[in-house]
Amino acid sequence: MRLLFASLALAGLTFSLETHAGEDLSTAMRRAKYLLNGAMPTDAEYQTGAVSQDTYHRAVRSYLEDERFYDTLLRYHERVFGVGLPEDYLEELLRSDIDGKQEKFASITCGRFGGSTKRFRCVWSSTLERGASVGCPESWEQPVSVFWYPKLAAWTCPSVVKACGQDLSNCFIRSNNEGEARNSELGTTETFDSRYAVIRSLGRQAAGLATAVAVENYPYTKILEPGLTALDGAIAHFYNQKHHFRIGELNLDPEIVDIVRKTSFTDTRFRLLKTSNYDYASAGVMTTFGWLRRYDKNRTRANELYKRLLCREFTADLPRVFPQDPGNLRVAPGCADCHSVLDPLADFFLAWGEGADLYSGRQSAVNTFFNGKRGSSVAELADIIRDDKAFATCTVQNAWGWLMGRKFYKDEETLRTSLSDYFIGTNYSFRELIYAIATHPAFLQGGRTDGVVTDPLQAPPLGEAPSSPSISCNRTYTYAADIQPRIGLCTGCHSSASTSRQSLTSESQWRTWGDTAVKMMASGQMPPGPSNSAVQALKDAVYCWMEQNP
Amino acid sequence: MRLSRLSSRCALPRVRIIVLLGLGLHLSSCYVFRKKSTGEGGKAGIVAPVLGVSLGEKAGELNEAALNAVHAVGTAFPPAGVRPDPDTVVRQLLLQYREPGSTVAREIGRVEEYRMLLGGANAMFTISPQETYDATSLLAELKVAKEICGSLVAPQRDQHPGWQTILPAAASDTDSNIRFLAQRLIGLPSTSIDENAISSLKAIHAAAASDGAVGYEAYVPVCATLILDAEALLL
């Protein structure tokens, strides 16, 4: 910051850091609109929005409903998750041959060959590389509507259409204008290159999933939902390239590939895709290709989720001298402080390979633990994380940092707690969390600090269960009338015959396990599959019954 | 310079005017101009429905009573200044006025080489976007501002086909155009923008015009100055 002041002073562009106590709706509105929509308010918007708190609140609500909120939220999640991929990661998945003959790629190159006024053509890349003509006489070429920009008519030879389909989506596209293709957004321009579009979308997949969950106002706990992924047109196009890439080695649920085949390739925004199977190796953002490949070692995956989803850091006093062979890090002095937590947490990811072996197939389930809870898969790790209030608190911290430009001060613990409780109380509505912060009196203050928080609030504590959303128990609840008729939602798995799951068939068992069941239903972890009003009704009934019969 | 009324109590020092004039002269160059076009976002179904099986119930809606309780928990600490994201600031600025497409992609490509100097992230986010400025990022901002301002206020037919200036009035109407630019680029209400600042921006425009800048081209240094204003650098 000091450098900034120095630079501005050199340029003659000094500004005041004086704090203007009190509310400044114009300043707050400018910040809210820019951060949520990426644009500045106009004079007309100020005249209607910065009049009173009510009009300001309406303005913020309109920003959350604006289509540009998707874009700013996507970027927010990219920064929070820190996930992105360089282009060469795509090459790991390239097939070197498709039928035993090397270099037989179904690639086509598209562009306006010979000048911008020429017609847009797509030709076999191999013919261009050989310096041959573009493949067939011009009179044979036929126009097709291409999947990446349907309003464009691309002229191409019959052999290309036959192999690549009427929209060319079955082939990998190269652009003859790579510079422009790198900065082009799918669906906005005729210039398209599969390499850049696909790797950019794969890198953003975790951010896209979380963004779609938040924009569609699903509970934010769904970002860790087993069986949930997100895709846009570029990823759908990629999944369709089995002859070009080793798609099978991505451990995709076959249901995903089936669904992708029936979807549009022109989606420029990520949309959610949920499979019907309960996939134990899947946990929303943590098992997207981008996350697993970017954080390519199990310890790194554990470390990053600890930091980015729970806002906690592994820190310890390092030994003055590192032993050459410390042995088991989980118990070695100087190492155990971190590794006794980090390594068991990393073991949850053993179902996936590391580094370029990511594609080597799944291993068997593990028996490990985190935060005092045992589990055997990434899906169970996701449940442990979602079932801890630290996840909600960390989400609040991240959103607060984005909008306020600073961390919480130590003195703001009550505020952080009340925001976390509100977030949980809205069943993890990220949209309402943003609204709550952007309309908070602190956000409306006209003054600005330099963002250096010298006494920050400590990391969210682990081990606290999210408090149940406020339920009004305004009548008497009984086991026989309110719970027993609904337990069929659970007894399919939690039956008395089950040897691996706790039975939930009797009143006494519900008395013992009801509290845990309420938390798991509240956070969307149980029962597996989509939550619905019947699950919510059972959860509320169990909660009230236990409150009234402690 | 801080253009808002908040700091208008201090007169603009002469040295600052000289620097701004210098900046204006530095940014003068030859541009062809066209007429204005603007674009704004709107409401829409932002994300398509879930594919596959249902994802279950949505999260809750606004709970006014609970929210009032949250807002009742106060704090003595104001927000910190926020730097617009160096990776997206150019795209966001262009998309306020231009339809996404080839010309936007090419324009972004022209300043892409400055993105890391601006403080942008690398592909893998091992380098995080800078949240403050240093001398390097400010100098890069100057270079980028010059390029982007050209495309906004004085687009060239060969580089920006179909684009017109975003300025609302004829090139001779400096008062309207400068007030418009100040409001749009600083983002504050026009009534909060200091008259002294408008005067110094007019001086920059006049200096550029006398240096040979023609028509809308003389607004490029004005625009770049505004992008580099403290109010625009930190929200």
PDB file of C-alpha atoms in Angstrom, chain A residues 63-273:
ATOM      1  CA  TYR A  63     -27.632  -6.271  -8.964  1.00  0.00           C
ATOM      2  CA  LEU A  64     -28.087  -9.797  -7.621  1.00  0.00           C
ATOM      3  CA  GLU A  65     -30.706 -10.481 -10.284  1.00  0.00           C
ATOM      4  CA  ASP A  66     -28.700  -8.981 -13.124  1.00  0.00           C
ATOM      5  CA  GLU A  67     -27.168 -11.447 -15.574  1.00  0.00           C
ATOM      6  CA  ARG A  68     -23.755  -9.886 -15.019  1.00  0.00           C
ATOM      7  CA  PHE A  69     -23.783 -11.160 -11.434  1.00  0.00           C
ATOM      8  CA  TYR A  70     -22.950 -14.578 -12.893  1.00  0.00           C
ATOM      9  CA  ASP A  71     -19.718 -13.216 -14.394  1.00  0.00           C
ATOM     10  CA  THR A  72     -18.502 -11.439 -11.286  1.00  0.00           C
ATOM     11  CA  LEU A  73     -19.370 -14.439  -9.137  1.00  0.00           C
ATOM     12  CA  LEU A  74     -17.498 -16.765 -11.483  1.00  0.00           C
ATOM     13  CA  ARG A  75     -14.435 -14.605 -11.085  1.00  0.00           C
ATOM     14  CA  TYR A  76     -14.936 -14.458  -7.301  1.00  0.00           C
ATOM     15  CA  HIS A  77     -14.924 -18.249  -7.149  1.00  0.00           C
ATOM     16  CA  GLU A  78     -11.899 -18.510  -9.412  1.00  0.00           C
ATOM     17  CA  ARG A  79     -10.026 -16.374  -6.908  1.00  0.00           C
ATOM     18  CA  VAL A  80     -11.379 -18.154  -3.840  1.00  0.00           C
ATOM     19  CA  PHE A  81     -10.539 -21.614  -5.203  1.00  0.00           C
ATOM     20  CA  GLY A  82      -7.340 -20.523  -6.940  1.00  0.00           C
ATOM     21  CA  VAL A  83      -7.891 -23.066  -9.671  1.00  0.00           C
ATOM     22  CA  GLY A  84      -6.733 -22.590 -13.238  1.00  0.00           C
ATOM     23  CA  LEU A  85      -4.938 -24.761 -15.772  1.00  0.00           C
ATOM     24  CA  PRO A  86      -2.253 -24.081 -18.382  1.00  0.00           C
ATOM     25  CA  GLU A  87      -2.842 -25.282 -21.924  1.00  0.00           C
ATOM     26  CA  ASP A  88      -0.393 -28.169 -21.825  1.00  0.00           C
ATOM     27  CA  TYR A  89      -2.526 -30.104 -19.335  1.00  0.00           C
ATOM     28  CA  LEU A  90      -4.858 -30.927 -22.170  1.00  0.00           C
ATOM     29  CA  GLU A  91      -2.069 -32.688 -23.990  1.00  0.00           C
ATOM     30  CA  GLU A  92      -1.840 -35.313 -21.260  1.00  0.00           C
ATOM     31  CA  LEU A  93      -5.181 -36.595 -22.381  1.00  0.00           C
ATOM     32  CA  LEU A  94      -4.519 -36.608 -26.106  1.00  0.00           C
ATOM     33  CA  ARG A  95      -4.776 -39.916 -27.853  1.00  0.00           C
ATOM     34  CA  SER A  96      -1.728 -40.602 -29.934  1.00  0.00           C
ATOM     35  CA  ASP A  97      -3.741 -42.787 -32.236  1.00  0.00           C
ATOM     36  CA  ILE A  98      -7.297 -43.909 -32.685  1.00  0.00           C
ATOM     37  CA  ASP A  99      -6.909 -47.142 -34.536  1.00  0.00           C
ATOM     38  CA  GLY A 100      -3.279 -48.014 -34.227  1.00  0.00           C
ATOM     39  CA  LYS A 101      -2.220 -45.463 -36.840  1.00  0.00           C
ATOM     40  CA  GLN A 102      -0.259 -42.566 -35.382  1.00  0.00           C
ATOM     41  CA  GLU A 103      -1.399 -38.947 -35.594  1.00  0.00           C
ATOM     42  CA  LYS A 104      -4.800 -39.710 -36.990  1.00  0.00           C
ATOM     43  CA  PHE A 105      -6.548 -36.826 -35.299  1.00  0.00           C
ATOM     44  CA  ALA A 106      -9.927 -35.582 -36.364  1.00  0.00           C
ATOM     45  CA  SER A 107      -8.840 -31.936 -36.190  1.00  0.00           C
ATOM     46  CA  ILE A 108     -10.100 -29.205 -38.429  1.00  0.00           C
ATOM     47  CA  THR A 109      -8.850 -25.665 -38.826  1.00  0.00           C
ATOM     48  CA  CYS A 110     -11.352 -22.861 -39.280  1.00  0.00           C
ATOM     49  CA  GLY A 111     -11.024 -19.257 -40.349  1.00  0.00           C
ATOM     50  CA  ARG A 112     -11.080 -16.853 -43.223  1.00  0.00           C
ATOM     51  CA  PHE A 113      -8.121 -18.041 -45.265  1.00  0.00           C
ATOM     52  CA  GLY A 114      -6.657 -15.361 -47.460  1.00  0.00           C
ATOM     53  CA  GLY A 115      -8.267 -12.295 -45.873  1.00  0.00           C
ATOM     54  CA  SER A 116     -11.122 -11.113 -43.672  1.00  0.00           C
ATOM     55  CA  THR A 117     -13.467 -10.696 -46.620  1.00  0.00           C
ATOM     56  CA  LYS A 118     -13.122 -14.325 -47.712  1.00  0.00           C
ATOM     57  CA  ARG A 119     -15.726 -16.810 -46.659  1.00  0.00           C
ATOM     58  CA  PHE A 120     -15.312 -18.655 -43.371  1.00  0.00           C
ATOM     59  CA  ARG A 121     -14.100 -22.182 -44.019  1.00  0.00           C
ATOM     60  CA  CYS A 122     -13.249 -25.272 -42.010  1.00  0.00           C
ATOM     61  CA  VAL A 123     -10.739 -27.708 -43.462  1.00  0.00           C
ATOM     62  CA  TRP A 124      -8.840 -30.764 -42.285  1.00  0.00           C
ATOM     63  CA  SER A 125      -5.823 -29.561 -40.317  1.00  0.00           C
ATOM     64  CA  SER A 126      -3.716 -32.306 -41.817  1.00  0.00           C
ATOM     65  CA  THR A 127      -4.239 -30.958 -45.335  1.00  0.00           C
ATOM     66  CA  LEU A 128      -3.145 -27.493 -44.229  1.00  0.00           C
ATOM     67  CA  GLU A 129      -0.068 -28.876 -42.496  1.00  0.00           C
ATOM     68  CA  ARG A 130       0.928 -30.672 -45.650  1.00  0.00           C
ATOM     69  CA  GLY A 131       0.599 -27.384 -47.508  1.00  0.00           C
ATOM     70  CA  ALA A 132      -2.015 -28.944 -49.717  1.00  0.00           C
ATOM     71  CA  SER A 133      -5.098 -27.165 -50.956  1.00  0.00           C
ATOM     72  CA  VAL A 134      -8.090 -26.913 -48.650  1.00  0.00           C
ATOM     73  CA  GLY A 135      -9.429 -30.319 -49.486  1.00  0.00           C
ATOM     74  CA  CYS A 136     -12.144 -30.197 -52.094  1.00  0.00           C
ATOM     75  CA  PRO A 137     -13.208 -27.914 -54.957  1.00  0.00           C
ATOM     76  CA  GLU A 138     -14.993 -24.828 -53.666  1.00  0.00           C
ATOM     77  CA  SER A 139     -18.157 -25.769 -55.519  1.00  0.00           C
ATOM     78  CA  TRP A 140     -18.385 -28.948 -53.423  1.00  0.00           C
ATOM     79  CA  GLU A 141     -18.311 -27.068 -50.138  1.00  0.00           C
ATOM     80  CA  GLN A 142     -21.519 -26.761 -48.174  1.00  0.00           C
ATOM     81  CA  PRO A 143     -22.497 -24.289 -45.428  1.00  0.00           C
ATOM     82  CA  VAL A 144     -23.000 -25.540 -41.853  1.00  0.00           C
ATOM     83  CA  SER A 145     -24.081 -23.784 -38.682  1.00  0.00           C
ATOM     84  CA  VAL A 146     -21.191 -24.298 -36.276  1.00  0.00           C
ATOM     85  CA  PHE A 147     -21.765 -25.199 -32.628  1.00  0.00           C
ATOM     86  CA  TRP A 148     -19.612 -22.425 -31.184  1.00  0.00           C
ATOM     87  CA  TYR A 149     -21.333 -19.602 -33.056  1.00  0.00           C
ATOM     88  CA  PRO A 150     -24.570 -20.841 -34.587  1.00  0.00           C
ATOM     89  CA  LYS A 151     -25.271 -17.677 -36.539  1.00  0.00           C
ATOM     90  CA  LEU A 152     -22.143 -18.280 -38.591  1.00  0.00           C
ATOM     91  CA  ALA A 153     -22.259 -20.268 -41.812  1.00  0.00           C
ATOM     92  CA  ALA A 154     -18.986 -22.106 -42.224  1.00  0.00           C
ATOM     93  CA  TRP A 155     -18.177 -23.609 -45.602  1.00  0.00           C
ATOM     94  CA  THR A 156     -16.696 -27.050 -45.532  1.00  0.00           C
ATOM     95  CA  CYS A 157     -16.136 -30.185 -47.574  1.00  0.00           C
ATOM     96  CA  PRO A 158     -18.634 -33.063 -47.383  1.00  0.00           C
ATOM     97  CA  SER A 159     -15.971 -35.295 -45.816  1.00  0.00           C
ATOM     98  CA  VAL A 160     -15.665 -32.867 -42.897  1.00  0.00           C
ATOM     99  CA  VAL A 161     -19.416 -32.746 -42.312  1.00  0.00           C
ATOM    100  CA  LYS A 162     -19.601 -36.513 -42.502  1.00  0.00           C
ATOM    101  CA  ALA A 163     -16.916 -36.966 -39.845  1.00  0.00           C
ATOM    102  CA  CYS A 164     -17.612 -33.973 -37.630  1.00  0.00           C
ATOM    103  CA  GLY A 165     -21.369 -33.708 -37.735  1.00  0.00           C
ATOM    104  CA  GLN A 166     -23.681 -30.982 -38.993  1.00  0.00           C
ATOM    105  CA  ASP A 167     -22.450 -28.525 -36.329  1.00  0.00           C
ATOM    106  CA  LEU A 168     -18.835 -29.813 -36.429  1.00  0.00           C
ATOM    107  CA  SER A 169     -18.981 -30.618 -32.708  1.00  0.00           C
ATOM    108  CA  ASN A 170     -17.527 -34.102 -33.151  1.00  0.00           C
ATOM    109  CA  CYS A 171     -14.155 -32.709 -34.176  1.00  0.00           C
ATOM    110  CA  PHE A 172     -11.540 -30.682 -32.416  1.00  0.00           C
ATOM    111  CA  ILE A 173     -11.394 -27.151 -33.829  1.00  0.00           C
ATOM    112  CA  ARG A 174      -8.296 -25.100 -34.410  1.00  0.00           C
ATOM    113  CA  SER A 175      -8.406 -21.438 -35.330  1.00  0.00           C
ATOM    114  CA  ASN A 176      -6.169 -19.869 -37.919  1.00  0.00           C
ATOM    115  CA  ASN A 177      -6.153 -16.784 -35.665  1.00  0.00           C
ATOM    116  CA  GLU A 178      -4.761 -18.065 -32.376  1.00  0.00           C
ATOM    117  CA  GLY A 179      -4.180 -14.635 -30.832  1.00  0.00           C
ATOM    118  CA  GLU A 180      -7.822 -13.684 -31.095  1.00  0.00           C
ATOM    119  CA  ALA A 181      -9.019 -17.175 -30.161  1.00  0.00           C
ATOM    120  CA  ARG A 182      -7.226 -17.024 -26.817  1.00  0.00           C
ATOM    121  CA  ASN A 183      -9.329 -14.034 -25.761  1.00  0.00           C
ATOM    122  CA  SER A 184     -12.608 -15.043 -27.360  1.00  0.00           C
ATOM    123  CA  GLU A 185     -15.543 -16.164 -25.273  1.00  0.00           C
ATOM    124  CA  LEU A 186     -17.529 -19.110 -26.554  1.00  0.00           C
ATOM    125  CA  GLY A 187     -20.651 -18.011 -28.391  1.00  0.00           C
ATOM    126  CA  THR A 188     -19.569 -14.420 -28.939  1.00  0.00           C
ATOM    127  CA  THR A 189     -17.378 -14.641 -32.019  1.00  0.00           C
ATOM    128  CA  GLU A 190     -16.674 -16.828 -35.022  1.00  0.00           C
ATOM    129  CA  THR A 191     -13.102 -17.236 -33.828  1.00  0.00           C
ATOM    130  CA  PHE A 192     -12.864 -20.400 -31.781  1.00  0.00           C
ATOM    131  CA  ASP A 193     -10.136 -22.808 -30.849  1.00  0.00           C
ATOM    132  CA  SER A 194     -11.070 -25.922 -28.913  1.00  0.00           C
ATOM    133  CA  ARG A 195      -7.736 -26.014 -27.096  1.00  0.00           C
ATOM    134  CA  TYR A 196      -8.136 -22.631 -25.440  1.00  0.00           C
ATOM    135  CA  ALA A 197     -11.868 -22.901 -24.850  1.00  0.00           C
ATOM    136  CA  VAL A 198     -11.663 -26.379 -23.329  1.00  0.00           C
ATOM    137  CA  ILE A 199      -8.727 -25.775 -21.036  1.00  0.00           C
ATOM    138  CA  ARG A 200     -10.198 -22.471 -19.863  1.00  0.00           C
ATOM    139  CA  SER A 201     -13.501 -24.143 -19.057  1.00  0.00           C
ATOM    140  CA  LEU A 202     -11.870 -27.124 -17.353  1.00  0.00           C
ATOM    141  CA  GLY A 203      -9.820 -24.725 -15.258  1.00  0.00           C
ATOM    142  CA  ARG A 204     -12.975 -22.845 -14.311  1.00  0.00           C
ATOM    143  CA  GLN A 205     -15.141 -25.900 -13.713  1.00  0.00           C
ATOM    144  CA  ALA A 206     -14.990 -25.723  -9.909  1.00  0.00           C
ATOM    145  CA  ALA A 207     -15.737 -22.002  -9.978  1.00  0.00           C
ATOM    146  CA  GLY A 208     -18.518 -22.597 -12.481  1.00  0.00           C
ATOM    147  CA  LEU A 209     -20.121 -25.228 -10.273  1.00  0.00           C
ATOM    148  CA  ALA A 210     -20.102 -23.016  -7.204  1.00  0.00           C
ATOM    149  CA  THR A 211     -21.332 -20.051  -9.244  1.00  0.00           C
ATOM    150  CA  ALA A 212     -24.247 -21.975 -10.711  1.00  0.00           C
ATOM    151  CA  VAL A 213     -25.185 -23.245  -7.227  1.00  0.00           C
ATOM    152  CA  ALA A 214     -25.122 -19.711  -5.835  1.00  0.00           C
ATOM    153  CA  VAL A 215     -26.874 -17.987  -8.738  1.00  0.00           C
ATOM    154  CA  GLU A 216     -29.641 -20.582  -8.797  1.00  0.00           C
ATOM    155  CA  ASN A 217     -29.929 -20.171  -5.017  1.00  0.00           C
ATOM    156  CA  TYR A 218     -29.324 -23.789  -4.094  1.00  0.00           C
ATOM    157  CA  PRO A 219     -27.879 -24.330  -0.629  1.00  0.00           C
ATOM    158  CA  TYR A 220     -24.191 -23.506  -0.820  1.00  0.00           C
ATOM    159  CA  THR A 221     -23.418 -26.875   0.790  1.00  0.00           C
ATOM    160  CA  LYS A 222     -24.250 -28.312  -2.634  1.00  0.00           C
ATOM    161  CA  ILE A 223     -20.864 -27.184  -3.923  1.00  0.00           C
ATOM    162  CA  LEU A 224     -19.568 -30.349  -2.246  1.00  0.00           C
ATOM    163  CA  GLU A 225     -22.422 -32.580  -3.394  1.00  0.00           C
ATOM    164  CA  PRO A 226     -21.436 -36.087  -4.527  1.00  0.00           C
ATOM    165  CA  GLY A 227     -22.515 -36.710  -8.103  1.00  0.00           C
ATOM    166  CA  LEU A 228     -22.782 -33.012  -8.903  1.00  0.00           C
ATOM    167  CA  THR A 229     -20.680 -31.407 -11.598  1.00  0.00           C
ATOM    168  CA  ALA A 230     -20.960 -28.433 -13.932  1.00  0.00           C
ATOM    169  CA  LEU A 231     -20.367 -28.050 -17.615  1.00  0.00           C
ATOM    170  CA  ASP A 232     -20.567 -25.470 -20.335  1.00  0.00           C
ATOM    171  CA  GLY A 233     -20.512 -25.835 -24.091  1.00  0.00           C
ATOM    172  CA  ALA A 234     -16.741 -26.232 -24.262  1.00  0.00           C
ATOM    173  CA  ILE A 235     -16.659 -29.035 -21.693  1.00  0.00           C
ATOM    174  CA  ALA A 236     -19.615 -30.760 -23.339  1.00  0.00           C
ATOM    175  CA  HIS A 237     -17.690 -30.546 -26.623  1.00  0.00           C
ATOM    176  CA  PHE A 238     -14.619 -31.986 -24.876  1.00  0.00           C
ATOM    177  CA  TYR A 239     -16.512 -34.907 -23.326  1.00  0.00           C
ATOM    178  CA  ASN A 240     -17.769 -35.693 -26.799  1.00  0.00           C
ATOM    179  CA  GLN A 241     -14.246 -36.128 -28.167  1.00  0.00           C
ATOM    180  CA  LYS A 242     -13.623 -39.735 -27.177  1.00  0.00           C
ATOM    181  CA  HIS A 243     -11.673 -40.392 -30.343  1.00  0.00           C
ATOM    182  CA  HIS A 244      -9.410 -37.436 -29.700  1.00  0.00           C
ATOM    183  CA  PHE A 245      -8.922 -37.619 -25.907  1.00  0.00           C
ATOM    184  CA  ARG A 246      -8.854 -40.417 -23.372  1.00  0.00           C
ATOM    185  CA  ILE A 247     -12.107 -39.254 -21.847  1.00  0.00           C
ATOM    186  CA  GLY A 248     -12.728 -42.626 -20.229  1.00  0.00           C
ATOM    187  CA  GLU A 249      -9.725 -42.079 -18.001  1.00  0.00           C
ATOM    188  CA  LEU A 250     -11.295 -39.029 -16.356  1.00  0.00           C
ATOM    189  CA  ASN A 251     -13.446 -41.394 -14.286  1.00  0.00           C
ATOM    190  CA  LEU A 252     -16.596 -39.749 -15.519  1.00  0.00           C
ATOM    191  CA  ASP A 253     -19.852 -41.318 -14.490  1.00  0.00           C
ATOM    192  CA  PRO A 254     -21.219 -42.867 -17.724  1.00  0.00           C
ATOM    193  CA  GLU A 255     -24.469 -41.065 -16.953  1.00  0.00           C
ATOM    194  CA  ILE A 256     -22.663 -37.729 -17.421  1.00  0.00           C
ATOM    195  CA  VAL A 257     -21.457 -38.727 -20.872  1.00  0.00           C
ATOM    196  CA  ASP A 258     -24.979 -39.849 -21.766  1.00  0.00           C
ATOM    197  CA  ILE A 259     -26.491 -36.555 -20.649  1.00  0.00           C
ATOM    198  CA  VAL A 260     -23.813 -34.513 -22.363  1.00  0.00           C
ATOM    199  CA  ARG A 261     -24.579 -36.206 -25.647  1.00  0.00           C
ATOM    200  CA  LYS A 262     -28.090 -34.776 -25.499  1.00  0.00           C
ATOM    201  CA  THR A 263     -27.151 -31.242 -24.454  1.00  0.00           C
ATOM    202  CA  SER A 264     -26.311 -28.090 -26.287  1.00  0.00           C
ATOM    203  CA  PHE A 265     -22.738 -27.104 -27.027  1.00  0.00           C
ATOM    204  CA  THR A 266     -23.625 -23.438 -27.157  1.00  0.00           C
ATOM    205  CA  ASP A 267     -23.974 -22.868 -23.406  1.00  0.00           C
ATOM    206  CA  THR A 268     -21.594 -20.094 -22.570  1.00  0.00           C
ATOM    207  CA  ARG A 269     -22.389 -20.457 -18.884  1.00  0.00           C
ATOM    208  CA  PHE A 270     -21.880 -23.377 -16.590  1.00  0.00           C
ATOM    209  CA  ARG A 271     -24.916 -25.394 -15.733  1.00  0.00           C
ATOM    210  CA  LEU A 272     -25.254 -28.034 -13.068  1.00  0.00           C
ATOM    211  CA  LEU A 273     -25.421 -31.719 -13.844  1.00  0.00           C
TER     212      LEU A 273
END
